[in-house]
Amino acid sequence: LVRKDAIHLSTAHKAKGREWDHVYLVNVKDGLWGNKTQRQLITLPESILRYTDIDSKEKNEDDRRLFYVGLTRARKTCTLMYPETTLRSGRVRQEVRSMFLSEIDKFLDMNTPASLDAVFSNPEEHVIKLLTPSPIKVLKSDERVFFEQLVKDFSLSVTALNKYLADPESFVSDVLLKVPKAKAAPMVFGSAIHGALEHVFRS
């Protein structure tokens, strides 16, 4: 029912909570991952700013946390890539790797493992192996009957379709099986506000 024979393209934000055997982070360069240009945003009200210690928040903190999210999506290997040059409007621009790569250098084993030596010696074979579809999960007879009953009168909404396209496994657990889970913080906040307003209007 759940197919995994595909290459998943995802942003770091969308990848939260998911894992893959092999992850490739692209464009890990300065300006995209760290040292972003500061945009002029809407100024927050004084009532909010007085409880916020802006100086204590290092400017690259959010990007660093997101970079960590990307790294930890990999079960086996994580490959980090960045261009040495880019072409913009017909002009070649020299690029600098992200500061986060320098920060993690001291934690990396710089010795090339034997498994990577095999990849470099025959890259075409490695790419073919990565692109070869994995076997589709075969359901048992009783499982097939169970899921057939679930989808017998099932109507696919736009929300359900988007969930299926984003993550088939989440579609099965959340939409078909309706596995209970804790509400997300924004939903809890919304329910609290709704309950408070309802209480005020009824009293």
PDB file of N, CA and C in Angstrom, residues 2 17 19 45 56 73-74 77 88 95 107 109 118 147 161 173 200:
ATOM      1  N   VAL A   2       1.951   1.257   0.804  1.00  0.00           N
ATOM      2  CA  VAL A   2       2.829   2.412   0.892  1.00  0.00           C
ATOM      3  C   VAL A   2       4.045   2.171   0.011  1.00  0.00           C
ATOM      4  N   GLY A  17      10.489  15.396  11.365  1.00  0.00           N
ATOM      5  CA  GLY A  17       9.739  14.217  11.764  1.00  0.00           C
ATOM      6  C   GLY A  17       9.871  13.042  10.815  1.00  0.00           C
ATOM      7  N   GLU A  19      12.468  10.500   8.162  1.00  0.00           N
ATOM      8  CA  GLU A  19      13.831   9.978   8.064  1.00  0.00           C
ATOM      9  C   GLU A  19      13.994   9.193   6.774  1.00  0.00           C
ATOM     10  N   PRO A  45       4.890  45.104  18.509  1.00  0.00           N
ATOM     11  CA  PRO A  45       4.427  46.062  19.520  1.00  0.00           C
ATOM     12  C   PRO A  45       5.310  46.025  20.761  1.00  0.00           C
ATOM     13  N   SER A  56      20.008  38.403  23.070  1.00  0.00           N
ATOM     14  CA  SER A  56      20.492  37.083  23.472  1.00  0.00           C
ATOM     15  C   SER A  56      20.364  36.052  22.360  1.00  0.00           C
ATOM     16  N   ARG A  73      18.068  13.873   9.578  1.00  0.00           N
ATOM     17  CA  ARG A  73      17.042  13.112   8.840  1.00  0.00           C
ATOM     18  C   ARG A  73      17.642  11.835   8.262  1.00  0.00           C
ATOM     19  N   ALA A  74      18.951  11.712   8.264  1.00  0.00           N
ATOM     20  CA  ALA A  74      19.630  10.574   7.639  1.00  0.00           C
ATOM     21  C   ALA A  74      19.865   9.448   8.634  1.00  0.00           C
ATOM     22  N   THR A  77      23.655   7.814   5.782  1.00  0.00           N
ATOM     23  CA  THR A  77      24.615   8.789   5.262  1.00  0.00           C
ATOM     24  C   THR A  77      23.916  10.119   4.978  1.00  0.00           C
ATOM     25  N   ARG A  88      24.905  33.891 -12.697  1.00  0.00           N
ATOM     26  CA  ARG A  88      23.743  34.771 -12.553  1.00  0.00           C
ATOM     27  C   ARG A  88      23.826  35.898 -13.567  1.00  0.00           C
ATOM     28  N   GLU A  95      31.315  31.327  -4.901  1.00  0.00           N
ATOM     29  CA  GLU A  95      30.494  31.044  -3.718  1.00  0.00           C
ATOM     30  C   GLU A  95      31.380  30.560  -2.571  1.00  0.00           C
ATOM     31  N   PHE A 107      34.127  17.503  14.058  1.00  0.00           N
ATOM     32  CA  PHE A 107      33.404  16.315  14.527  1.00  0.00           C
ATOM     33  C   PHE A 107      33.394  15.192  13.477  1.00  0.00           C
ATOM     34  N   ASP A 109      34.983  12.432  10.725  1.00  0.00           N
ATOM     35  CA  ASP A 109      36.117  11.554  10.441  1.00  0.00           C
ATOM     36  C   ASP A 109      36.511  11.803   8.993  1.00  0.00           C
ATOM     37  N   ALA A 118      34.390   2.461  -2.822  1.00  0.00           N
ATOM     38  CA  ALA A 118      33.683   1.653  -3.821  1.00  0.00           C
ATOM     39  C   ALA A 118      32.759   2.521  -4.666  1.00  0.00           C
ATOM     40  N   PHE A 147      -8.012  -3.178   4.551  1.00  0.00           N
ATOM     41  CA  PHE A 147      -7.875  -1.892   3.873  1.00  0.00           C
ATOM     42  C   PHE A 147      -8.934  -1.706   2.787  1.00  0.00           C
ATOM     43  N   LEU A 161      -5.773  14.284   0.036  1.00  0.00           N
ATOM     44  CA  LEU A 161      -4.927  14.107  -1.149  1.00  0.00           C
ATOM     45  C   LEU A 161      -3.560  14.743  -0.929  1.00  0.00           C
ATOM     46  N   SER A 173      -1.813   6.301   8.367  1.00  0.00           N
ATOM     47  CA  SER A 173      -2.008   6.336   9.823  1.00  0.00           C
ATOM     48  C   SER A 173      -3.021   7.387  10.250  1.00  0.00           C
ATOM     49  N   VAL A 200     -17.495  33.094  27.280  1.00  0.00           N
ATOM     50  CA  VAL A 200     -17.835  34.502  27.497  1.00  0.00           C
ATOM     51  C   VAL A 200     -19.221  34.816  26.946  1.00  0.00           C
TER      52      VAL A 200
END
